[in-house]
Amino acid sequence: MAQINILSNLKDDIFSVVEDNQICDLRIIGQEENGLLIFTWIEEENSKEIQVVGTYDRLNKHVHILHKLEYNKNCSVIQATINFSKSILVYVTKTSKNDNENNSESPMFEYEVFLHCSADGRAHTKTLDVKRPQQIMAQFLFKKKPNRQEKLLIFIHQDSVTLYQVELQEADGIKEPVKVALAEQVLKSFTWAQWDAGNQCLYYIHYRKPPQ
């Protein structure tokens, strides 16, 4: 019931920032430690379907659009996270790999992680080269003070949890305004894992062979 009320309020506020209220498939795809919600919806723009990603501040009832990308029914944004200063968006896409030649009864999907930011008045989007058939989730770690260095966790279902260092470059006009580096593989070969945003803790279960 709580999520239904949030979506209802969010839809009302979206109508104040879009020209046409014909939106569909409104979904919440992320939530940060400070309560900021990340959402997505589908709308039509210049006779094309566009997937919109934005944030919703429930306290101030403010909607901010972060990114727009051409919508493909076989590939859509399913999860996202945003950094402390709201300058870097990391999102996960899910692509259906089924085709007419694939006779497999179980659906096949591919998950991929992308980074999007605005620098020098231009939008920059790039892949993080993390692509798997298992489900992926991304999460920025929350911090108390803003700075250019961010920490990003990438969860790959039953495979690994990896920590990345994300840094917004100071120089203007550079080709890559955001530097992403592998910092540490936190966990590998686990059974279950969950990130607790409120307490900034990672909980996990993994199997160990009994001692001989």
mmCIF file with all atom_site columns, C-alpha atoms in Angstrom:
data_model
loop_
_atom_site.group_PDB
_atom_site.id
_atom_site.type_symbol
_atom_site.label_atom_id
_atom_site.label_alt_id
_atom_site.label_comp_id
_atom_site.label_asym_id
_atom_site.label_entity_id
_atom_site.label_seq_id
_atom_site.pdbx_PDB_ins_code
_atom_site.Cartn_x
_atom_site.Cartn_y
_atom_site.Cartn_z
_atom_site.occupancy
_atom_site.B_iso_or_equiv
_atom_site.pdbx_formal_charge
_atom_site.auth_seq_id
_atom_site.auth_comp_id
_atom_site.auth_asym_id
_atom_site.auth_atom_id
_atom_site.pdbx_PDB_model_num
ATOM 1   C CA . MET A 1 1   ? 0.000  0.000   0.000   1.00 0.00 ? 1   MET A CA 1
ATOM 2   C CA . ALA A 1 2   ? 2.863  2.406   0.835   1.00 0.00 ? 2   ALA A CA 1
ATOM 3   C CA . GLN A 1 3   ? 4.466  1.924   -2.578  1.00 0.00 ? 3   GLN A CA 1
ATOM 4   C CA . ILE A 1 4   ? 1.109  2.522   -4.306  1.00 0.00 ? 4   ILE A CA 1
ATOM 5   C CA . ASN A 1 5   ? 0.781  5.863   -2.470  1.00 0.00 ? 5   ASN A CA 1
ATOM 6   C CA . ILE A 1 6   ? 4.360  6.828   -3.390  1.00 0.00 ? 6   ILE A CA 1
ATOM 7   C CA . LEU A 1 7   ? 3.749  6.017   -7.060  1.00 0.00 ? 7   LEU A CA 1
ATOM 8   C CA . SER A 1 8   ? 0.498  7.984   -7.011  1.00 0.00 ? 8   SER A CA 1
ATOM 9   C CA . ASN A 1 9   ? 2.220  11.058  -5.548  1.00 0.00 ? 9   ASN A CA 1
ATOM 10  C CA . LEU A 1 10  ? 5.135  10.649  -7.931  1.00 0.00 ? 10  LEU A CA 1
ATOM 11  C CA . LYS A 1 11  ? 2.848  10.500  -10.951 1.00 0.00 ? 11  LYS A CA 1
ATOM 12  C CA . ASP A 1 12  ? 1.080  13.688  -9.856  1.00 0.00 ? 12  ASP A CA 1
ATOM 13  C CA . ASP A 1 13  ? 4.424  15.491  -9.535  1.00 0.00 ? 13  ASP A CA 1
ATOM 14  C CA . ILE A 1 14  ? 5.687  14.172  -12.886 1.00 0.00 ? 14  ILE A CA 1
ATOM 15  C CA . PHE A 1 15  ? 2.762  15.853  -14.615 1.00 0.00 ? 15  PHE A CA 1
ATOM 16  C CA . SER A 1 16  ? 4.220  19.194  -13.523 1.00 0.00 ? 16  SER A CA 1
ATOM 17  C CA . VAL A 1 17  ? 7.521  18.623  -15.372 1.00 0.00 ? 17  VAL A CA 1
ATOM 18  C CA . VAL A 1 18  ? 6.391  16.936  -18.597 1.00 0.00 ? 18  VAL A CA 1
ATOM 19  C CA . GLU A 1 19  ? 4.405  18.502  -21.412 1.00 0.00 ? 19  GLU A CA 1
ATOM 20  C CA . ASP A 1 20  ? 2.267  15.442  -22.025 1.00 0.00 ? 20  ASP A CA 1
ATOM 21  C CA . ASN A 1 21  ? 0.779  13.389  -19.219 1.00 0.00 ? 21  ASN A CA 1
ATOM 22  C CA . GLN A 1 22  ? 0.583  10.280  -21.398 1.00 0.00 ? 22  GLN A CA 1
ATOM 23  C CA . ILE A 1 23  ? 3.223  8.346   -19.500 1.00 0.00 ? 23  ILE A CA 1
ATOM 24  C CA . CYS A 1 24  ? 3.289  4.621   -18.887 1.00 0.00 ? 24  CYS A CA 1
ATOM 25  C CA . ASP A 1 25  ? 5.214  1.910   -17.061 1.00 0.00 ? 25  ASP A CA 1
ATOM 26  C CA . LEU A 1 26  ? 6.118  4.121   -14.104 1.00 0.00 ? 26  LEU A CA 1
ATOM 27  C CA . ARG A 1 27  ? 8.469  2.166   -11.828 1.00 0.00 ? 27  ARG A CA 1
ATOM 28  C CA . ILE A 1 28  ? 10.768 2.810   -8.873  1.00 0.00 ? 28  ILE A CA 1
ATOM 29  C CA . ILE A 1 29  ? 14.192 1.346   -9.723  1.00 0.00 ? 29  ILE A CA 1
ATOM 30  C CA . GLY A 1 30  ? 16.349 2.547   -6.835  1.00 0.00 ? 30  GLY A CA 1
ATOM 31  C CA . GLN A 1 31  ? 16.474 4.222   -3.436  1.00 0.00 ? 31  GLN A CA 1
ATOM 32  C CA . GLU A 1 32  ? 19.390 5.964   -1.746  1.00 0.00 ? 32  GLU A CA 1
ATOM 33  C CA . GLU A 1 33  ? 20.278 6.170   1.949   1.00 0.00 ? 33  GLU A CA 1
ATOM 34  C CA . ASN A 1 34  ? 18.818 9.686   2.228   1.00 0.00 ? 34  ASN A CA 1
ATOM 35  C CA . GLY A 1 35  ? 15.439 8.461   0.948   1.00 0.00 ? 35  GLY A CA 1
ATOM 36  C CA . LEU A 1 36  ? 15.852 9.780   -2.605  1.00 0.00 ? 36  LEU A CA 1
ATOM 37  C CA . LEU A 1 37  ? 13.922 7.591   -5.060  1.00 0.00 ? 37  LEU A CA 1
ATOM 38  C CA . ILE A 1 38  ? 15.087 6.788   -8.578  1.00 0.00 ? 38  ILE A CA 1
ATOM 39  C CA . PHE A 1 39  ? 12.303 6.078   -11.052 1.00 0.00 ? 39  PHE A CA 1
ATOM 40  C CA . THR A 1 40  ? 11.702 5.405   -14.729 1.00 0.00 ? 40  THR A CA 1
ATOM 41  C CA . TRP A 1 41  ? 8.786  5.797   -17.123 1.00 0.00 ? 41  TRP A CA 1
ATOM 42  C CA . ILE A 1 42  ? 8.089  5.504   -20.849 1.00 0.00 ? 42  ILE A CA 1
ATOM 43  C CA . GLU A 1 43  ? 6.850  8.456   -22.884 1.00 0.00 ? 43  GLU A CA 1
ATOM 44  C CA . GLU A 1 44  ? 6.581  9.411   -26.545 1.00 0.00 ? 44  GLU A CA 1
ATOM 45  C CA . GLU A 1 45  ? 8.877  12.102  -27.914 1.00 0.00 ? 45  GLU A CA 1
ATOM 46  C CA . ASN A 1 46  ? 9.124  13.045  -31.604 1.00 0.00 ? 46  ASN A CA 1
ATOM 47  C CA . SER A 1 47  ? 7.161  9.917   -32.543 1.00 0.00 ? 47  SER A CA 1
ATOM 48  C CA . LYS A 1 48  ? 9.627  7.712   -30.650 1.00 0.00 ? 48  LYS A CA 1
ATOM 49  C CA . GLU A 1 49  ? 9.275  5.925   -27.348 1.00 0.00 ? 49  GLU A CA 1
ATOM 50  C CA . ILE A 1 50  ? 11.726 7.274   -24.772 1.00 0.00 ? 50  ILE A CA 1
ATOM 51  C CA . GLN A 1 51  ? 12.695 5.785   -21.427 1.00 0.00 ? 51  GLN A CA 1
ATOM 52  C CA . VAL A 1 52  ? 13.164 8.512   -18.832 1.00 0.00 ? 52  VAL A CA 1
ATOM 53  C CA . VAL A 1 53  ? 15.242 8.091   -15.652 1.00 0.00 ? 53  VAL A CA 1
ATOM 54  C CA . GLY A 1 54  ? 14.883 10.602  -12.842 1.00 0.00 ? 54  GLY A CA 1
ATOM 55  C CA . THR A 1 55  ? 14.882 11.188  -9.100  1.00 0.00 ? 55  THR A CA 1
ATOM 56  C CA . TYR A 1 56  ? 12.068 12.027  -6.721  1.00 0.00 ? 56  TYR A CA 1
ATOM 57  C CA . ASP A 1 57  ? 12.627 13.864  -3.442  1.00 0.00 ? 57  ASP A CA 1
ATOM 58  C CA . ARG A 1 58  ? 9.663  12.781  -1.321  1.00 0.00 ? 58  ARG A CA 1
ATOM 59  C CA . LEU A 1 59  ? 10.297 15.425  1.345   1.00 0.00 ? 59  LEU A CA 1
ATOM 60  C CA . ASN A 1 60  ? 10.245 18.375  -1.061  1.00 0.00 ? 60  ASN A CA 1
ATOM 61  C CA . LYS A 1 61  ? 8.081  16.631  -3.684  1.00 0.00 ? 61  LYS A CA 1
ATOM 62  C CA . HIS A 1 62  ? 10.618 17.510  -6.353  1.00 0.00 ? 62  HIS A CA 1
ATOM 63  C CA . VAL A 1 63  ? 11.146 15.592  -9.603  1.00 0.00 ? 63  VAL A CA 1
ATOM 64  C CA . HIS A 1 64  ? 14.450 15.864  -11.463 1.00 0.00 ? 64  HIS A CA 1
ATOM 65  C CA . ILE A 1 65  ? 15.022 14.204  -14.843 1.00 0.00 ? 65  ILE A CA 1
ATOM 66  C CA . LEU A 1 66  ? 18.519 12.728  -15.166 1.00 0.00 ? 66  LEU A CA 1
ATOM 67  C CA . HIS A 1 67  ? 18.654 10.837  -18.435 1.00 0.00 ? 67  HIS A CA 1
ATOM 68  C CA . LYS A 1 68  ? 16.605 9.977   -21.515 1.00 0.00 ? 68  LYS A CA 1
ATOM 69  C CA . LEU A 1 69  ? 17.339 7.102   -23.853 1.00 0.00 ? 69  LEU A CA 1
ATOM 70  C CA . GLU A 1 70  ? 15.535 5.550   -26.774 1.00 0.00 ? 70  GLU A CA 1
ATOM 71  C CA . TYR A 1 71  ? 13.254 2.790   -25.548 1.00 0.00 ? 71  TYR A CA 1
ATOM 72  C CA . ASN A 1 72  ? 13.517 -0.735  -26.883 1.00 0.00 ? 72  ASN A CA 1
ATOM 73  C CA . LYS A 1 73  ? 11.022 -3.314  -25.640 1.00 0.00 ? 73  LYS A CA 1
ATOM 74  C CA . ASN A 1 74  ? 13.823 -5.903  -25.648 1.00 0.00 ? 74  ASN A CA 1
ATOM 75  C CA . CYS A 1 75  ? 16.192 -3.696  -23.619 1.00 0.00 ? 75  CYS A CA 1
ATOM 76  C CA . SER A 1 76  ? 15.252 -1.454  -20.707 1.00 0.00 ? 76  SER A CA 1
ATOM 77  C CA . VAL A 1 77  ? 16.699 0.135   -17.563 1.00 0.00 ? 77  VAL A CA 1
ATOM 78  C CA . ILE A 1 78  ? 15.734 -1.980  -14.547 1.00 0.00 ? 78  ILE A CA 1
ATOM 79  C CA . GLN A 1 79  ? 17.844 -0.580  -11.681 1.00 0.00 ? 79  GLN A CA 1
ATOM 80  C CA . ALA A 1 80  ? 19.883 2.535   -10.921 1.00 0.00 ? 80  ALA A CA 1
ATOM 81  C CA . THR A 1 81  ? 21.880 4.403   -8.289  1.00 0.00 ? 81  THR A CA 1
ATOM 82  C CA . ILE A 1 82  ? 23.100 7.992   -8.035  1.00 0.00 ? 82  ILE A CA 1
ATOM 83  C CA . ASN A 1 83  ? 26.091 9.464   -6.216  1.00 0.00 ? 83  ASN A CA 1
ATOM 84  C CA . PHE A 1 84  ? 26.029 11.855  -3.257  1.00 0.00 ? 84  PHE A CA 1
ATOM 85  C CA . SER A 1 85  ? 26.206 15.046  -5.346  1.00 0.00 ? 85  SER A CA 1
ATOM 86  C CA . LYS A 1 86  ? 23.657 13.701  -7.880  1.00 0.00 ? 86  LYS A CA 1
ATOM 87  C CA . SER A 1 87  ? 26.176 14.217  -10.693 1.00 0.00 ? 87  SER A CA 1
ATOM 88  C CA . ILE A 1 88  ? 26.779 10.579  -11.695 1.00 0.00 ? 88  ILE A CA 1
ATOM 89  C CA . LEU A 1 89  ? 24.091 8.043   -12.541 1.00 0.00 ? 89  LEU A CA 1
ATOM 90  C CA . VAL A 1 90  ? 24.899 4.342   -12.827 1.00 0.00 ? 90  VAL A CA 1
ATOM 91  C CA . TYR A 1 91  ? 22.181 2.126   -14.255 1.00 0.00 ? 91  TYR A CA 1
ATOM 92  C CA . VAL A 1 92  ? 21.640 -1.506  -15.233 1.00 0.00 ? 92  VAL A CA 1
ATOM 93  C CA . THR A 1 93  ? 19.920 -2.620  -18.431 1.00 0.00 ? 93  THR A CA 1
ATOM 94  C CA . LYS A 1 94  ? 18.239 -5.949  -19.079 1.00 0.00 ? 94  LYS A CA 1
ATOM 95  C CA . THR A 1 95  ? 18.240 -7.208  -22.672 1.00 0.00 ? 95  THR A CA 1
ATOM 96  C CA . SER A 1 96  ? 16.268 -10.162 -23.968 1.00 0.00 ? 96  SER A CA 1
ATOM 97  C CA . LYS A 1 97  ? 18.487 -12.436 -26.060 1.00 0.00 ? 97  LYS A CA 1
ATOM 98  C CA . ASN A 1 98  ? 15.681 -14.688 -27.283 1.00 0.00 ? 98  ASN A CA 1
ATOM 99  C CA . ASP A 1 99  ? 15.037 -14.899 -31.013 1.00 0.00 ? 99  ASP A CA 1
ATOM 100 C CA . ASN A 1 100 ? 13.108 -17.060 -33.417 1.00 0.00 ? 100 ASN A CA 1
ATOM 101 C CA . GLU A 1 101 ? 16.032 -19.446 -33.767 1.00 0.00 ? 101 GLU A CA 1
ATOM 102 C CA . ASN A 1 102 ? 16.325 -19.966 -30.033 1.00 0.00 ? 102 ASN A CA 1
ATOM 103 C CA . ASN A 1 103 ? 14.166 -22.905 -29.023 1.00 0.00 ? 103 ASN A CA 1
ATOM 104 C CA . SER A 1 104 ? 15.101 -22.782 -25.362 1.00 0.00 ? 104 SER A CA 1
ATOM 105 C CA . GLU A 1 105 ? 12.102 -22.918 -23.041 1.00 0.00 ? 105 GLU A CA 1
ATOM 106 C CA . SER A 1 106 ? 13.764 -20.673 -20.448 1.00 0.00 ? 106 SER A CA 1
ATOM 107 C CA . PRO A 1 107 ? 14.242 -16.986 -21.372 1.00 0.00 ? 107 PRO A CA 1
ATOM 108 C CA . MET A 1 108 ? 17.783 -15.706 -21.887 1.00 0.00 ? 108 MET A CA 1
ATOM 109 C CA . PHE A 1 109 ? 18.791 -12.237 -20.708 1.00 0.00 ? 109 PHE A CA 1
ATOM 110 C CA . GLU A 1 110 ? 21.901 -10.098 -20.644 1.00 0.00 ? 110 GLU A CA 1
ATOM 111 C CA . TYR A 1 111 ? 22.535 -7.487  -17.960 1.00 0.00 ? 111 TYR A CA 1
ATOM 112 C CA . GLU A 1 112 ? 24.928 -4.572  -18.478 1.00 0.00 ? 112 GLU A CA 1
ATOM 113 C CA . VAL A 1 113 ? 26.091 -1.609  -16.362 1.00 0.00 ? 113 VAL A CA 1
ATOM 114 C CA . PHE A 1 114 ? 26.308 1.942   -17.742 1.00 0.00 ? 114 PHE A CA 1
ATOM 115 C CA . LEU A 1 115 ? 27.500 5.261   -16.321 1.00 0.00 ? 115 LEU A CA 1
ATOM 116 C CA . HIS A 1 116 ? 25.940 8.608   -17.242 1.00 0.00 ? 116 HIS A CA 1
ATOM 117 C CA . CYS A 1 117 ? 26.976 12.126  -16.239 1.00 0.00 ? 117 CYS A CA 1
ATOM 118 C CA . SER A 1 118 ? 26.896 15.702  -17.490 1.00 0.00 ? 118 SER A CA 1
ATOM 119 C CA . ALA A 1 119 ? 30.139 17.650  -17.918 1.00 0.00 ? 119 ALA A CA 1
ATOM 120 C CA . ASP A 1 120 ? 31.020 20.747  -19.949 1.00 0.00 ? 120 ASP A CA 1
ATOM 121 C CA . GLY A 1 121 ? 27.332 21.125  -20.718 1.00 0.00 ? 121 GLY A CA 1
ATOM 122 C CA . ARG A 1 122 ? 27.295 17.766  -22.516 1.00 0.00 ? 122 ARG A CA 1
ATOM 123 C CA . ALA A 1 123 ? 25.933 14.360  -21.556 1.00 0.00 ? 123 ALA A CA 1
ATOM 124 C CA . HIS A 1 124 ? 28.386 11.471  -21.357 1.00 0.00 ? 124 HIS A CA 1
ATOM 125 C CA . THR A 1 125 ? 27.276 7.829   -21.276 1.00 0.00 ? 125 THR A CA 1
ATOM 126 C CA . LYS A 1 126 ? 29.556 4.804   -21.326 1.00 0.00 ? 126 LYS A CA 1
ATOM 127 C CA . THR A 1 127 ? 29.498 1.132   -20.469 1.00 0.00 ? 127 THR A CA 1
ATOM 128 C CA . LEU A 1 128 ? 31.474 -0.101  -17.477 1.00 0.00 ? 128 LEU A CA 1
ATOM 129 C CA . ASP A 1 129 ? 32.229 -3.320  -19.384 1.00 0.00 ? 129 ASP A CA 1
ATOM 130 C CA . VAL A 1 130 ? 30.286 -5.348  -16.826 1.00 0.00 ? 130 VAL A CA 1
ATOM 131 C CA . LYS A 1 131 ? 28.012 -7.668  -18.783 1.00 0.00 ? 131 LYS A CA 1
ATOM 132 C CA . ARG A 1 132 ? 26.580 -10.962 -17.536 1.00 0.00 ? 132 ARG A CA 1
ATOM 133 C CA . PRO A 1 133 ? 23.665 -13.382 -18.030 1.00 0.00 ? 133 PRO A CA 1
ATOM 134 C CA . GLN A 1 134 ? 23.110 -13.207 -14.247 1.00 0.00 ? 134 GLN A CA 1
ATOM 135 C CA . GLN A 1 135 ? 21.217 -10.308 -12.716 1.00 0.00 ? 135 GLN A CA 1
ATOM 136 C CA . ILE A 1 136 ? 23.340 -7.274  -11.783 1.00 0.00 ? 136 ILE A CA 1
ATOM 137 C CA . MET A 1 137 ? 22.737 -4.487  -9.272  1.00 0.00 ? 137 MET A CA 1
ATOM 138 C CA . ALA A 1 138 ? 24.757 -1.288  -8.722  1.00 0.00 ? 138 ALA A CA 1
ATOM 139 C CA . GLN A 1 139 ? 24.921 0.818   -5.557  1.00 0.00 ? 139 GLN A CA 1
ATOM 140 C CA . PHE A 1 140 ? 26.887 3.939   -4.648  1.00 0.00 ? 140 PHE A CA 1
ATOM 141 C CA . LEU A 1 141 ? 28.083 4.023   -1.040  1.00 0.00 ? 141 LEU A CA 1
ATOM 142 C CA . PHE A 1 142 ? 26.684 6.954   0.905   1.00 0.00 ? 142 PHE A CA 1
ATOM 143 C CA . LYS A 1 143 ? 29.074 9.517   2.379   1.00 0.00 ? 143 LYS A CA 1
ATOM 144 C CA . LYS A 1 144 ? 28.654 12.464  4.703   1.00 0.00 ? 144 LYS A CA 1
ATOM 145 C CA . LYS A 1 145 ? 30.803 14.996  2.841   1.00 0.00 ? 145 LYS A CA 1
ATOM 146 C CA . PRO A 1 146 ? 30.917 15.621  -0.929  1.00 0.00 ? 146 PRO A CA 1
ATOM 147 C CA . ASN A 1 147 ? 34.170 15.059  -2.809  1.00 0.00 ? 147 ASN A CA 1
ATOM 148 C CA . ARG A 1 148 ? 35.207 13.879  -6.256  1.00 0.00 ? 148 ARG A CA 1
ATOM 149 C CA . GLN A 1 149 ? 35.873 10.286  -5.238  1.00 0.00 ? 149 GLN A CA 1
ATOM 150 C CA . GLU A 1 150 ? 32.970 7.870   -4.979  1.00 0.00 ? 150 GLU A CA 1
ATOM 151 C CA . LYS A 1 151 ? 32.753 4.182   -4.131  1.00 0.00 ? 151 LYS A CA 1
ATOM 152 C CA . LEU A 1 152 ? 30.466 1.949   -6.161  1.00 0.00 ? 152 LEU A CA 1
ATOM 153 C CA . LEU A 1 153 ? 29.437 -1.638  -5.435  1.00 0.00 ? 153 LEU A CA 1
ATOM 154 C CA . ILE A 1 154 ? 28.518 -3.959  -8.314  1.00 0.00 ? 154 ILE A CA 1
ATOM 155 C CA . PHE A 1 155 ? 26.554 -7.083  -7.343  1.00 0.00 ? 155 PHE A CA 1
ATOM 156 C CA . ILE A 1 156 ? 26.441 -10.016 -9.776  1.00 0.00 ? 156 ILE A CA 1
ATOM 157 C CA . HIS A 1 157 ? 23.940 -12.664 -8.686  1.00 0.00 ? 157 HIS A CA 1
ATOM 158 C CA . GLN A 1 158 ? 25.655 -15.703 -7.121  1.00 0.00 ? 158 GLN A CA 1
ATOM 159 C CA . ASP A 1 159 ? 28.957 -14.628 -8.674  1.00 0.00 ? 159 ASP A CA 1
ATOM 160 C CA . SER A 1 160 ? 30.696 -11.660 -7.057  1.00 0.00 ? 160 SER A CA 1
ATOM 161 C CA . VAL A 1 161 ? 30.484 -8.303  -5.307  1.00 0.00 ? 161 VAL A CA 1
ATOM 162 C CA . THR A 1 162 ? 33.075 -5.809  -6.531  1.00 0.00 ? 162 THR A CA 1
ATOM 163 C CA . LEU A 1 163 ? 34.036 -2.362  -5.273  1.00 0.00 ? 163 LEU A CA 1
ATOM 164 C CA . TYR A 1 164 ? 34.911 0.340   -7.834  1.00 0.00 ? 164 TYR A CA 1
ATOM 165 C CA . GLN A 1 165 ? 36.477 3.760   -7.346  1.00 0.00 ? 165 GLN A CA 1
ATOM 166 C CA . VAL A 1 166 ? 34.640 6.430   -9.359  1.00 0.00 ? 166 VAL A CA 1
ATOM 167 C CA . GLU A 1 167 ? 36.214 9.867   -9.691  1.00 0.00 ? 167 GLU A CA 1
ATOM 168 C CA . LEU A 1 168 ? 34.922 12.975  -11.428 1.00 0.00 ? 168 LEU A CA 1
ATOM 169 C CA . GLN A 1 169 ? 37.852 14.580  -13.248 1.00 0.00 ? 169 GLN A CA 1
ATOM 170 C CA . GLU A 1 170 ? 38.668 18.236  -12.519 1.00 0.00 ? 170 GLU A CA 1
ATOM 171 C CA . ALA A 1 171 ? 39.934 19.261  -15.966 1.00 0.00 ? 171 ALA A CA 1
ATOM 172 C CA . ASP A 1 172 ? 37.425 20.671  -18.462 1.00 0.00 ? 172 ASP A CA 1
ATOM 173 C CA . GLY A 1 173 ? 37.073 19.388  -21.998 1.00 0.00 ? 173 GLY A CA 1
ATOM 174 C CA . ILE A 1 174 ? 38.601 15.962  -21.361 1.00 0.00 ? 174 ILE A CA 1
ATOM 175 C CA . LYS A 1 175 ? 37.302 12.976  -23.288 1.00 0.00 ? 175 LYS A CA 1
ATOM 176 C CA . GLU A 1 176 ? 36.508 10.893  -20.199 1.00 0.00 ? 176 GLU A CA 1
ATOM 177 C CA . PRO A 1 177 ? 35.100 13.169  -17.461 1.00 0.00 ? 177 PRO A CA 1
ATOM 178 C CA . VAL A 1 178 ? 34.667 10.226  -15.073 1.00 0.00 ? 178 VAL A CA 1
ATOM 179 C CA . LYS A 1 179 ? 37.443 7.791   -14.187 1.00 0.00 ? 179 LYS A CA 1
ATOM 180 C CA . VAL A 1 180 ? 36.392 4.309   -13.057 1.00 0.00 ? 180 VAL A CA 1
ATOM 181 C CA . ALA A 1 181 ? 38.891 1.892   -11.534 1.00 0.00 ? 181 ALA A CA 1
ATOM 182 C CA . LEU A 1 182 ? 38.547 -1.552  -9.984  1.00 0.00 ? 182 LEU A CA 1
ATOM 183 C CA . ALA A 1 183 ? 39.353 -1.210  -6.291  1.00 0.00 ? 183 ALA A CA 1
ATOM 184 C CA . GLU A 1 184 ? 38.637 -4.572  -4.684  1.00 0.00 ? 184 GLU A CA 1
ATOM 185 C CA . GLN A 1 185 ? 36.712 -7.783  -5.154  1.00 0.00 ? 185 GLN A CA 1
ATOM 186 C CA . VAL A 1 186 ? 34.749 -7.880  -1.925  1.00 0.00 ? 186 VAL A CA 1
ATOM 187 C CA . LEU A 1 187 ? 33.085 -11.252 -2.324  1.00 0.00 ? 187 LEU A CA 1
ATOM 188 C CA . LYS A 1 188 ? 33.082 -14.203 -4.697  1.00 0.00 ? 188 LYS A CA 1
ATOM 189 C CA . SER A 1 189 ? 30.957 -17.340 -5.123  1.00 0.00 ? 189 SER A CA 1
ATOM 190 C CA . PHE A 1 190 ? 28.211 -16.499 -2.650  1.00 0.00 ? 190 PHE A CA 1
ATOM 191 C CA . THR A 1 191 ? 24.713 -17.916 -2.251  1.00 0.00 ? 191 THR A CA 1
ATOM 192 C CA . TRP A 1 192 ? 22.876 -14.750 -1.188  1.00 0.00 ? 192 TRP A CA 1
ATOM 193 C CA . ALA A 1 193 ? 23.793 -11.104 -0.587  1.00 0.00 ? 193 ALA A CA 1
ATOM 194 C CA . GLN A 1 194 ? 21.939 -7.926  0.325   1.00 0.00 ? 194 GLN A CA 1
ATOM 195 C CA . TRP A 1 195 ? 22.997 -4.313  0.763   1.00 0.00 ? 195 TRP A CA 1
ATOM 196 C CA . ASP A 1 196 ? 21.537 -2.442  3.753   1.00 0.00 ? 196 ASP A CA 1
ATOM 197 C CA . ALA A 1 197 ? 21.510 1.190   2.601   1.00 0.00 ? 197 ALA A CA 1
ATOM 198 C CA . GLY A 1 198 ? 20.432 2.566   5.974   1.00 0.00 ? 198 GLY A CA 1
ATOM 199 C CA . ASN A 1 199 ? 23.335 1.020   7.877   1.00 0.00 ? 199 ASN A CA 1
ATOM 200 C CA . GLN A 1 200 ? 25.751 0.880   4.908   1.00 0.00 ? 200 GLN A CA 1
ATOM 201 C CA . CYS A 1 201 ? 26.351 -2.828  5.526   1.00 0.00 ? 201 CYS A CA 1
ATOM 202 C CA . LEU A 1 202 ? 26.708 -5.821  3.226   1.00 0.00 ? 202 LEU A CA 1
ATOM 203 C CA . TYR A 1 203 ? 25.140 -9.085  4.393   1.00 0.00 ? 203 TYR A CA 1
ATOM 204 C CA . TYR A 1 204 ? 25.889 -12.330 2.611   1.00 0.00 ? 204 TYR A CA 1
ATOM 205 C CA . ILE A 1 205 ? 25.719 -16.109 2.852   1.00 0.00 ? 205 ILE A CA 1
ATOM 206 C CA . HIS A 1 206 ? 28.237 -18.400 1.235   1.00 0.00 ? 206 HIS A CA 1
ATOM 207 C CA . TYR A 1 207 ? 28.820 -22.126 1.340   1.00 0.00 ? 207 TYR A CA 1
ATOM 208 C CA . ARG A 1 208 ? 31.921 -23.628 2.892   1.00 0.00 ? 208 ARG A CA 1
ATOM 209 C CA . LYS A 1 209 ? 32.902 -27.233 2.582   1.00 0.00 ? 209 LYS A CA 1
ATOM 210 C CA . PRO A 1 210 ? 32.906 -28.951 5.978   1.00 0.00 ? 210 PRO A CA 1
ATOM 211 C CA . PRO A 1 211 ? 36.372 -29.714 7.345   1.00 0.00 ? 211 PRO A CA 1
ATOM 212 C CA . GLN A 1 212 ? 37.631 -33.176 6.546   1.00 0.00 ? 212 GLN A CA 1
#
